[in-house]
Amino acid sequence: MRLSRQTLDRLPATVKRPEYDHARLAVGIVHLGIGAFHRAHQAAFTDAVLAQDPAWGICGVSLRSPETRDALAPQDGLYTLKVQDGEGEELQVIGSVVELLCAPENPEAVLDRMADPATRIVSLTITEKGYCHNPATGRLDENHPDVVHDLRNPARPKSAVGFIVEALARRAAAGVPPFTLLSCDNLPSNGHVLKNVVTRIAELRDPALGRVVGQVASPSTMVDRIVPATTESDRSEISAAIGVDDAWPIVTEPFRQWVVEDDFPLGRPAWENAGVVFVDDVAVFEMMKLRLLNGSHSTLAYLGYLAGAETVAEAMALPGMEALIEGLMVEEVSPTLPALPGFDLAAYRQALLQRFRNPALRHRTWQIAMDGSQKLPQRLLGTIRERIATKSSYDRLALGVAAWMRYARGIDEKGNPIDVRDPLAARIAGMTQPLHRAEEIVGAFLGIAEVFGDDLSSDQAFRDTLVRSLSALMSKGAAAVVKSRA
Ligand code: CS2
């Protein structure tokens, strides 16, 4: 028997379930990129306030594969969220996703939903690379194959940004006011980046459309919850615990945070009642989270993977690792963060270390290692730039960057190939695998302008630091380097 509206009343009493009439929900939000993160984060915050207003159901859109739709549509969009840490676990069925669409199969259905006047928010978790931008400049990459495609075929877009521009064009033509854009990806000023990219695409289509899109509200947000990919054993354990089959449950940690700029001309769910914090400017929160959490995460992922740690918790347990990460946060990152009055930064850092140690989450280093070329600019390189500007040390941050180079070259410490997932993977492998000396490898990487920008590429001290770190990683191995840095 499958989890569905019909089987909700068979669930054990300990499983939390929607406290509203699920059949009465209507779509008010279209979410592009309905992955695990969205389902543990925005969809959970939204679920908590639907009893107050059932008009804010979510239409979840997959931009690539039909897998999520195929798993959740037969379940009326319902799925289980398992929240766990070392101390306990809690199961909750989330009901905020009321419709599922697969964009490549039926782009017209997605555009219809987005153009519908009832849709008042279009939110996104499409990962860094989904923005089709140059990570170093934040501007649209006009040569990106999806952008080129979408400009040639505006009514049958492939990219999220292409869907947004076409839907806004249709709304404008029909006299329907624009929806609010809500980026929930780990990018600094994610709302601005999104707005710049879609406005530029619209301008390239038609200057008048550019002016329309330039007026759209696009508040920035800081999102936080650690959500590992669901495994087969999660599926079977959770299905056994709830007594019916759930084809795609999600496992996550208790911690969740969402800080949002309050700019929603067509309204929004009462998310503040679920703990969402609304502010005028999210920039400081975003910088703190990207540099402390995600910067540490990427460093843990590359060093951990190279040293043979499968999960973040295993990486944290490597001799010297915790001291290295704490040192990175305290000495190298924290001094670059603007003050947040009343905010206890030391407690935030301690909580992060504890979250990274969470023994109940199997968060794979390989998962976090993905898309490094898109992640490093905001996670490590921006911080390094500020350390250089203030003539301060950045050894641990540079070790994280060197570990990425060691990893992204695509050959592990035993000489076996690494399954590197990154839009630049092939280019990096082609460029760096024939090279063997750290100087040459670092030189090749620094030539990637969309990652390092011109400034870092030409900084001799930065180059020397990377060469030292990469040589050590290549000669001694990551585990020994981590141990020696403690
Ligand atoms: C992680 C993030 O996969 C990654 O790159 O660093 O997904 C991280 O778990 C979240 O940002 C936590 O909020």
Short mmCIF file of N, CA, C and O in Angstrom, two decimals, residues 4 50 161:
data_model
loop_
_atom_site.label_atom_id
_atom_site.label_comp_id
_atom_site.label_asym_id
_atom_site.label_seq_id
_atom_site.Cartn_x
_atom_site.Cartn_y
_atom_site.Cartn_z
N SER A 4 -0.64 8.03 0.60
CA SER A 4 -1.49 8.90 -0.23
C SER A 4 -2.52 9.54 0.69
O SER A 4 -2.57 9.22 1.88
N LEU A 50 -0.21 26.28 6.18
CA LEU A 50 -1.31 26.10 5.23
C LEU A 50 -2.68 26.07 5.91
O LEU A 50 -3.69 26.38 5.26
N VAL A 161 15.63 30.02 -15.87
CA VAL A 161 15.57 31.46 -16.15
C VAL A 161 14.80 31.72 -17.45
O VAL A 161 14.07 32.72 -17.56
#
